[in-house]
Short mmCIF file of C-alpha atoms and ligand atoms in Angstrom, two decimals:
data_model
loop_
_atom_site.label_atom_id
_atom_site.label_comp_id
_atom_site.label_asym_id
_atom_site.label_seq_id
_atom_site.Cartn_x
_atom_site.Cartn_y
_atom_site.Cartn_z
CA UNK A 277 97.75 109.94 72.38
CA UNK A 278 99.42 113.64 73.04
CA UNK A 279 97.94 116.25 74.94
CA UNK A 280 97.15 119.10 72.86
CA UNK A 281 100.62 121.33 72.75
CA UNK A 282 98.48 124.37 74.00
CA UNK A 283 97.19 122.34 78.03
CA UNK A 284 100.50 120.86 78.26
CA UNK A 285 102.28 124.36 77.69
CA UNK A 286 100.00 125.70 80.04
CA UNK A 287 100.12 122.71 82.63
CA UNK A 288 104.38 123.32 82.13
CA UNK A 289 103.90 126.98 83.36
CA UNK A 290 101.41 126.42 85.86
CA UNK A 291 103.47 123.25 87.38
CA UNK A 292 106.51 125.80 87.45
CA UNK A 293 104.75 128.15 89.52
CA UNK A 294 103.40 125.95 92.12
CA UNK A 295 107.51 124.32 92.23
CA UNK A 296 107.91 127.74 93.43
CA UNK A 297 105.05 127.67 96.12
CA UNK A 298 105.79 124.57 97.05
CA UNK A 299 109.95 125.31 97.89
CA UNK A 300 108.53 128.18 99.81
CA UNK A 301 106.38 127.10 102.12
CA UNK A 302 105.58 122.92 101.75
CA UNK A 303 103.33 122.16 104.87
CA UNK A 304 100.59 123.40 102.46
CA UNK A 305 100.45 120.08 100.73
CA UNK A 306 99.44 116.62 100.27
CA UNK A 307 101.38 114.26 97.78
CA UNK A 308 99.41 111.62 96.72
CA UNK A 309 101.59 109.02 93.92
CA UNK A 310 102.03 105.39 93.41
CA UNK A 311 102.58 102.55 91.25
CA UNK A 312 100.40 99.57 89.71
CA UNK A 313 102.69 96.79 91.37
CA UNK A 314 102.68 94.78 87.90
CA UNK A 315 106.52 93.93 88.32
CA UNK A 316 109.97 94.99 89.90
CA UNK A 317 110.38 98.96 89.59
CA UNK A 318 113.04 100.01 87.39
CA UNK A 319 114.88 102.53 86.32
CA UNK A 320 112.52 104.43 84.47
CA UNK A 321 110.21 104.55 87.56
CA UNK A 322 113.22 106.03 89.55
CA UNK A 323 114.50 108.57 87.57
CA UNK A 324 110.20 109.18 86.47
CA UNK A 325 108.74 109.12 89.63
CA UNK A 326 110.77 107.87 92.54
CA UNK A 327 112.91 110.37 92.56
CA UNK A 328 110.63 113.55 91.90
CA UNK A 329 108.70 111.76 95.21
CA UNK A 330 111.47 111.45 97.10
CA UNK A 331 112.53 115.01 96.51
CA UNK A 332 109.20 116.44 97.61
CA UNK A 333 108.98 114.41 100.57
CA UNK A 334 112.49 116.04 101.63
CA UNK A 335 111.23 118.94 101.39
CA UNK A 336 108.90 118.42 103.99
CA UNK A 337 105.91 117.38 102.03
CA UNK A 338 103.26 115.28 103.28
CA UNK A 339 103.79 111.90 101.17
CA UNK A 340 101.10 109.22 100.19
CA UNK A 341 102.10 106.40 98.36
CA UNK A 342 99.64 104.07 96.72
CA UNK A 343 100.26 100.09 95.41
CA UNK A 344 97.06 100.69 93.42
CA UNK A 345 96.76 96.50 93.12
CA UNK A 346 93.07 96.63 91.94
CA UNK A 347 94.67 98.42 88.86
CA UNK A 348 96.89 95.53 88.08
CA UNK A 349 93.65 94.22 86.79
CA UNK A 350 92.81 96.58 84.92
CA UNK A 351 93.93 95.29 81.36
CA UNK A 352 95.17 91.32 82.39
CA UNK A 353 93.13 88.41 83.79
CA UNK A 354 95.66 87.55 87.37
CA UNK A 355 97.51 89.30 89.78
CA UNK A 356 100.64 87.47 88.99
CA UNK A 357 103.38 88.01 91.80
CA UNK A 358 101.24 90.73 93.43
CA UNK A 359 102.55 89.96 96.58
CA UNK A 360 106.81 89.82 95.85
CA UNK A 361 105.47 93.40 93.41
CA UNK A 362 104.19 95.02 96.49
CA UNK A 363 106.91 94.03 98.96
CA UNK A 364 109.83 94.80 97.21
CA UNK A 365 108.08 98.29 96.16
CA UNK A 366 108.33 98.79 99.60
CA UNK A 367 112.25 98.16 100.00
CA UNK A 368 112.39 100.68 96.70
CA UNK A 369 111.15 103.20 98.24
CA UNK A 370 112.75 103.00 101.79
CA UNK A 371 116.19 102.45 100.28
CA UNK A 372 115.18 105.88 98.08
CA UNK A 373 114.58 107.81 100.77
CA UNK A 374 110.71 107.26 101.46
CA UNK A 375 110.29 107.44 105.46
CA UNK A 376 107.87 105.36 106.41
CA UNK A 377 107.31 107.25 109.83
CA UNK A 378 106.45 110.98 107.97
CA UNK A 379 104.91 109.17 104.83
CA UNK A 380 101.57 106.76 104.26
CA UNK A 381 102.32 103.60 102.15
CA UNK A 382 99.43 101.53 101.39
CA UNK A 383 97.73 99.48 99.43
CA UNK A 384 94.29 100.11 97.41
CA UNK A 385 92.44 96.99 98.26
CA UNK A 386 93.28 97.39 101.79
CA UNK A 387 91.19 101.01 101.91
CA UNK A 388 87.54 100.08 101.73
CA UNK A 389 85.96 103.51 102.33
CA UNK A 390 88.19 104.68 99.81
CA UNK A 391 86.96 101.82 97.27
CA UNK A 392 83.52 102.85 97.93
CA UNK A 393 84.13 107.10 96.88
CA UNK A 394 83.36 105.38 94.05
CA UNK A 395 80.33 104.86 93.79
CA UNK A 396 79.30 108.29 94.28
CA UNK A 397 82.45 109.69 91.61
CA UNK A 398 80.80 107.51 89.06
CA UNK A 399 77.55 109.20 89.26
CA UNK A 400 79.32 112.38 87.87
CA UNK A 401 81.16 111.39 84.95
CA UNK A 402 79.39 110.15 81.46
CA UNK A 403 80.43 107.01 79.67
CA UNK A 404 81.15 109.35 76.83
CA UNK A 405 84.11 111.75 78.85
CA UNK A 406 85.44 107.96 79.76
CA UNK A 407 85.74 106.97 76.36
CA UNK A 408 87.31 109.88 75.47
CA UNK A 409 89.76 109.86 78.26
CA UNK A 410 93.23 109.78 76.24
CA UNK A 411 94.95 107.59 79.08
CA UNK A 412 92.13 105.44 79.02
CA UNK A 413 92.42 105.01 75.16
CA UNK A 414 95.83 104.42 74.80
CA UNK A 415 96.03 102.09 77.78
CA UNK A 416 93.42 100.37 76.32
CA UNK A 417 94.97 100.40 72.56
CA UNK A 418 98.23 99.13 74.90
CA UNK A 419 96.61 96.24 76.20
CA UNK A 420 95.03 94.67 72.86
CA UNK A 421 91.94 93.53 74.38
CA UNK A 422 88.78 94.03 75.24
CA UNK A 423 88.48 97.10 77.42
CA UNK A 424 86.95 95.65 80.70
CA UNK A 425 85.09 98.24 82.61
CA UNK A 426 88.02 98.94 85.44
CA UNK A 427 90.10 100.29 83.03
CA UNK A 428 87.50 102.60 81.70
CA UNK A 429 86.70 104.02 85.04
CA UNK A 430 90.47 104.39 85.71
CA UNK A 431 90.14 107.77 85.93
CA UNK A 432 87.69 107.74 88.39
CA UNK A 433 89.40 105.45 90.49
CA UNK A 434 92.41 107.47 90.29
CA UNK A 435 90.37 110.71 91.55
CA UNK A 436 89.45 108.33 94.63
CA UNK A 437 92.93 107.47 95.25
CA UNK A 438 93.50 111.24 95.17
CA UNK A 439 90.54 112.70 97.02
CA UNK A 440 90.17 110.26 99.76
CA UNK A 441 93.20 111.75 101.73
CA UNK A 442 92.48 115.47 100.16
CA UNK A 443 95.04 114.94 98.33
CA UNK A 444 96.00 118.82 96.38
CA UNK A 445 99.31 117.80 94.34
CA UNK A 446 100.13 114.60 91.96
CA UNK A 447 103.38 114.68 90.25
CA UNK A 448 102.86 112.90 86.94
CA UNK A 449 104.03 112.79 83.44
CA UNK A 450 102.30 114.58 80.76
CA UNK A 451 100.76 111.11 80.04
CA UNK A 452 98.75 111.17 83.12
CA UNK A 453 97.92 115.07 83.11
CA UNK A 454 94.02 113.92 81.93
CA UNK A 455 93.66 111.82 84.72
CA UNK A 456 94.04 114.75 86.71
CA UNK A 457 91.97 117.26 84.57
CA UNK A 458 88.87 114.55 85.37
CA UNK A 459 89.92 114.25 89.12
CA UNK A 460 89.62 118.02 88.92
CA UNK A 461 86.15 118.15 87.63
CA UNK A 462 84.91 115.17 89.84
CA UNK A 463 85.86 117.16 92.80
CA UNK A 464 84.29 120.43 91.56
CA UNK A 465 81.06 118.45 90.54
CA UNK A 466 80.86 116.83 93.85
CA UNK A 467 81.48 120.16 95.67
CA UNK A 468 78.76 122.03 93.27
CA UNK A 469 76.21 119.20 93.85
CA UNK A 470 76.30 118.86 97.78
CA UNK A 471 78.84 120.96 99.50
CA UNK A 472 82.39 121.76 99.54
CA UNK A 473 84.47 118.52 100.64
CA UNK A 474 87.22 118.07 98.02
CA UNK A 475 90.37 120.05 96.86
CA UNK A 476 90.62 120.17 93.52
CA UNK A 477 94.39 118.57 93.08
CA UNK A 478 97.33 120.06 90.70
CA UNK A 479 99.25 118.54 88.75
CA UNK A 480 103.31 118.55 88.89
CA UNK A 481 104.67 117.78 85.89
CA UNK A 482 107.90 115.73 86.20
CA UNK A 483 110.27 116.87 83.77
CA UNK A 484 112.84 113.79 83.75
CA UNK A 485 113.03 112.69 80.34
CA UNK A 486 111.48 109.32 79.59
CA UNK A 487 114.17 106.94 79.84
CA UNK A 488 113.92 104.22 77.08
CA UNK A 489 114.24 100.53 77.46
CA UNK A 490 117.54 99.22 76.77
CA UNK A 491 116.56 98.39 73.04
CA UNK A 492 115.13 101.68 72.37
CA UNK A 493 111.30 100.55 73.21
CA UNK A 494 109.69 102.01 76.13
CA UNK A 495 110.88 100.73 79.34
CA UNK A 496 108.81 97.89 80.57
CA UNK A 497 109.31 94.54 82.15
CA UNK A 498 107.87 92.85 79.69
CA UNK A 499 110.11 93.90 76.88
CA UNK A 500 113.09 92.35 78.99
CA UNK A 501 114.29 95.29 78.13
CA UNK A 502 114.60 96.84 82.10
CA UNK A 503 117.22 97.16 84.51
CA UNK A 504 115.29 96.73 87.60
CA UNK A 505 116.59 98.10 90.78
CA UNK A 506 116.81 95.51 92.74
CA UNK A 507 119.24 93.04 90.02
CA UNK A 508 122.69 92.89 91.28
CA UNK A 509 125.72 93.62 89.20
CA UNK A 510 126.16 91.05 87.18
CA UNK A 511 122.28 90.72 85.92
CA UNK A 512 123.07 94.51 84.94
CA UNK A 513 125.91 93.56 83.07
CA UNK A 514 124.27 90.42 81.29
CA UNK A 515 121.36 92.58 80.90
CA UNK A 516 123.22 95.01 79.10
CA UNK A 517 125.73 92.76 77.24
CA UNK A 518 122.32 91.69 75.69
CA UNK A 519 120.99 94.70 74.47
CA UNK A 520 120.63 94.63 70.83
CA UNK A 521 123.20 97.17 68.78
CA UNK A 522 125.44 97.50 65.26
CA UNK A 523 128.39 96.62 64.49
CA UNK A 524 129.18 100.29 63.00
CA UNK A 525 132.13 101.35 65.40
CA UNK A 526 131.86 104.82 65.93
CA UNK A 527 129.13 105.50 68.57
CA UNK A 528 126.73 108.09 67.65
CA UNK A 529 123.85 109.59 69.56
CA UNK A 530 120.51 108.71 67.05
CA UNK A 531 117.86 107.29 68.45
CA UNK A 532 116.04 106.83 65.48
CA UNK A 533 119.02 104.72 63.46
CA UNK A 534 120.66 103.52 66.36
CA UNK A 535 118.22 103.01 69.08
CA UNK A 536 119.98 100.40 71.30
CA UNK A 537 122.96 102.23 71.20
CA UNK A 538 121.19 105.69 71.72
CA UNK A 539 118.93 103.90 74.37
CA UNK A 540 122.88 102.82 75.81
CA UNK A 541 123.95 106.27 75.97
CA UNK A 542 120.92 107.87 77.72
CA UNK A 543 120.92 105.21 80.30
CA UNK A 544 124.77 106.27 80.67
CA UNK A 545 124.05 109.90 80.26
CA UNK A 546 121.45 109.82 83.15
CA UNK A 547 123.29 107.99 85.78
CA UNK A 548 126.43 109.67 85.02
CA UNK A 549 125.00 113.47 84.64
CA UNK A 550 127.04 113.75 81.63
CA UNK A 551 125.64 115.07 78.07
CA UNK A 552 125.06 111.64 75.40
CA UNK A 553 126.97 113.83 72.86
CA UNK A 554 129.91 113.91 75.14
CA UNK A 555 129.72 110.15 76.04
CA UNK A 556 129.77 108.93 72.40
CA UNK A 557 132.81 111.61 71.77
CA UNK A 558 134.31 109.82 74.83
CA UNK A 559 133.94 106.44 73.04
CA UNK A 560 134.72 107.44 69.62
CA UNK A 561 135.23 103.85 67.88
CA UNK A 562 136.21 101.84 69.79
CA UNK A 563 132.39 100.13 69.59
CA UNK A 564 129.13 99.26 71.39
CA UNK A 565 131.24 96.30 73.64
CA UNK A 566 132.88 99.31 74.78
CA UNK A 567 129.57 101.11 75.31
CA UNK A 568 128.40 98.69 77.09
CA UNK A 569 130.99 98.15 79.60
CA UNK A 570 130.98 102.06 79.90
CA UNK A 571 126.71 102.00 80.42
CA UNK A 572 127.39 99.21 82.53
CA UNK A 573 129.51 100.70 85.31
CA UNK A 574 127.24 103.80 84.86
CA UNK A 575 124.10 101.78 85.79
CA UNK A 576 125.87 100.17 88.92
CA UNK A 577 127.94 102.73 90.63
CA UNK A 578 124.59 104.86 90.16
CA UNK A 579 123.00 101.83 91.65
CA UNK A 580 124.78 100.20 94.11
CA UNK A 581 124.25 102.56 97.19
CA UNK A 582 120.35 102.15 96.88
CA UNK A 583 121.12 97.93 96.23
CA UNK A 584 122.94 98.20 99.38
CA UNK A 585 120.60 99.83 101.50
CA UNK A 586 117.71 97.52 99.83
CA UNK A 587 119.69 94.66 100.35
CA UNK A 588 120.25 95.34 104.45
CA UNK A 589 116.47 96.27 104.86
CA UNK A 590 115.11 93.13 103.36
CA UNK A 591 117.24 91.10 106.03
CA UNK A 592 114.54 92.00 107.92
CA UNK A 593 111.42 90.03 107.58
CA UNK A 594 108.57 92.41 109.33
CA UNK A 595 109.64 95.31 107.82
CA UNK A 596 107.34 95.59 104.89
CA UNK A 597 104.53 94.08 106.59
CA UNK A 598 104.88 96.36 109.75
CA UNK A 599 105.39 99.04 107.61
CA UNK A 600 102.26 98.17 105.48
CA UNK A 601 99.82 97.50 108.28
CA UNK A 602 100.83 101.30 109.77
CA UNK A 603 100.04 102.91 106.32
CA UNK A 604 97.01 100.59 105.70
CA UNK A 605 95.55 101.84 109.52
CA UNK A 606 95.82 105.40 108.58
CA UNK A 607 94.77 105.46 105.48
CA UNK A 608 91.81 103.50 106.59
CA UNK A 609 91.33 106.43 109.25
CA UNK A 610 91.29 108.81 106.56
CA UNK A 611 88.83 107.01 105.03
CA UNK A 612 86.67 106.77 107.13
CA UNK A 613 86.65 110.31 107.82
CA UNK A 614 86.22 111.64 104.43
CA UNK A 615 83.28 108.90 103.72
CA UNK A 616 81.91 110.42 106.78
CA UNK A 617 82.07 113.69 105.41
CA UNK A 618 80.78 112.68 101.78
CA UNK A 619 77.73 110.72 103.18
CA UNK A 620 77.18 114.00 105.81
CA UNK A 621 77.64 116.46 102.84
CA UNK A 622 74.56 114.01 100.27
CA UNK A 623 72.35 113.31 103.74
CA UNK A 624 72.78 109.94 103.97
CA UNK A 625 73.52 108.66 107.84
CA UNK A 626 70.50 107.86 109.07
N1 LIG B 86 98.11 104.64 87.61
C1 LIG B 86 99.37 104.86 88.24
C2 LIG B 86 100.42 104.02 87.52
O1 LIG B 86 100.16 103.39 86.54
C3 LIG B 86 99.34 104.47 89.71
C4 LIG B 86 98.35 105.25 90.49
C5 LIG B 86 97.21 104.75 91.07
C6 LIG B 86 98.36 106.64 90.76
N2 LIG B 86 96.51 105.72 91.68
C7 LIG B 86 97.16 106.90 91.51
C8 LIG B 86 99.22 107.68 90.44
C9 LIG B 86 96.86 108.19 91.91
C10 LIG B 86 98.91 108.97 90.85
C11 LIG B 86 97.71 109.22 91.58
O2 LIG B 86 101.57 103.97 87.92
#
């Protein structure tokens, strides 16, 4: 479901103000992001998210990153490879530019005061603003099942992700600009009902275009349709070599008619900086093999610095979990703190 034209116009112009704010004088904020580790990151998380994060963090901003793993169960029965998801996150991030000595990595289920913000956040939302929550619906219309009762307090969980460090600035797609509307009025209903604890956080809209799965479908792992970061060459190439096209031999930029070779040429387009229009003049007719050896290199000279750096950090075999147990402490610190402050602020230590 879209956000009415109207919010997201006005979320646009506020989230170009506070780019402004934040350029001038960063020590102001808290970045709070993250991932559901459901599968290797690809490259529609990098140029999405990793990327934005990685920018505001070198600016000087003060970077959490979540591995929300509770909200892997959200709409599926297992964690699957929860474990390899998580870990080679990690690496992703590092070999982006995430460092792990200015910035918090954790995971959710290792953050039990965090978990239990819940309980309180759930006492100020109805069922009924759930329901309506448009991620929540369309996640839910995503997953073709039953909607189990995580995913419809998603939102809530989010806000504690958010509000348990203070959290004041999520950079998200438009998709996720609800999710922050209700982490918004959670922390204005908390602060109206017993005190003033929470910030209420703003959203950053992140204004990389959605990059589309190599067959035209949204990215996602399991449309096989993903170049994950961490493949080397040559699964890019047979990745790619894959990817379903025509056999009409001039290569034209519609990704309506020709979505393989449009998704092609705005994988290209964003690794090489250079406009699709120009790419498919470039090719002319000689053909999508020619495409796809031209997407191809694309994709892996973009690539192959952050494979390299990956690839010499996960010779080490502490890393992740030294780097883990650091950002699970202090967020566990935080925590504690800000349940301290919540059960101060309704009167309950006894
Ligand atoms: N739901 C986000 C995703 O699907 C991950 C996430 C969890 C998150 N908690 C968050 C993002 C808090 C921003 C803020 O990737």
């Amino acid at each position: 479901m879209t956000i009415p034209s109207d919010s997201f116009t006005a979320a646009a112009e506020r989230s170009t103000a506070l780019a402004a704010d934040i350029a001038a004088d960063p020590s102001g904020y808290r970045v709070l992001t993250g991932e559901r580790p459901t599968g290797a990151l690809h490259l529609g998380h990098y140029f999405g998210t990793i990327a934005e994060r990685v920018r505001l963090h070198a600016l000087g901003v003060d970077t959490f990153v979540i591995l929300a793993d509770y909200q892997v169960i959200t709409d599926r029965d297992g964690l699957g490879a929860v474990r390899d998801n998580v870990h080679g996150a990690v690496l992703d991030y590092l070999a982006a530019g995430i460092d792990p000595a200015r910035a918090t990595i954790f995971t959710h289920s290792a953050v039990p005061a965090l978990n239990q913000l819940m309980l309180p956040f759930l006492s100020l939302v109805t069922e009924a603003e759930l329901h309506r929550n448009p991620t929540v619906k369309s996640e839910h219309a995503a997953a073709g099942r039953a909607l189990s009762a995580l995913l419809l307090t998603y939102p809530v969980h989010q806000a504690a992700d958010i509000l348990f460090c203070k959290g004041n600035l999520v950079p998200v797609g438009k998709d996720n600009l609800p999710h922050i509307e209700l982490t918004r009025v959670i922390a204005r209903r908390f602060n109206e009902r017993y005190g003033p604890v929470f910030p209420e956080p703003q959203a950053l809209l992140t204004t990389t275009p959605e990059v589309p799965g190599l067959d035209g479908r949204k990215m996602s792992k399991s449309y096989g349709n993903a170049i994950s970061l961490s493949m080397n060459a040559d699964e890019t190439a047979a990745l790619i070599r894959r990817t379903p096209t025509d056999s009409e031999r001039r290569i034209t930029f519609d990704p309506e008619g020709r979505p393989g070779v449009s998704a092609l040429l705005t994988t290209a387009s964003l690794c090489t900086g250079t406009d699709v229009t120009v790419l498919a003049d470039q090719i002319g007719d000689q053909g999508s093999s020619a495409l796809k050896k031209l997407t191809t290199e694309a994709v892996n000279t973009y690539l192959s610095a952050h494979r390299a750096r990956r690839a010499e950090l996960a010779r080490d075999p502490h890393l992740v979990s030294d780097i883990l147990r650091a950002g699970n402490d202090r967020a566990n610190a935080i925590a504690d703190r800000t349940l301290t402050e919540v059960r101060t602020a309704m009167g309950t230590i006894y």
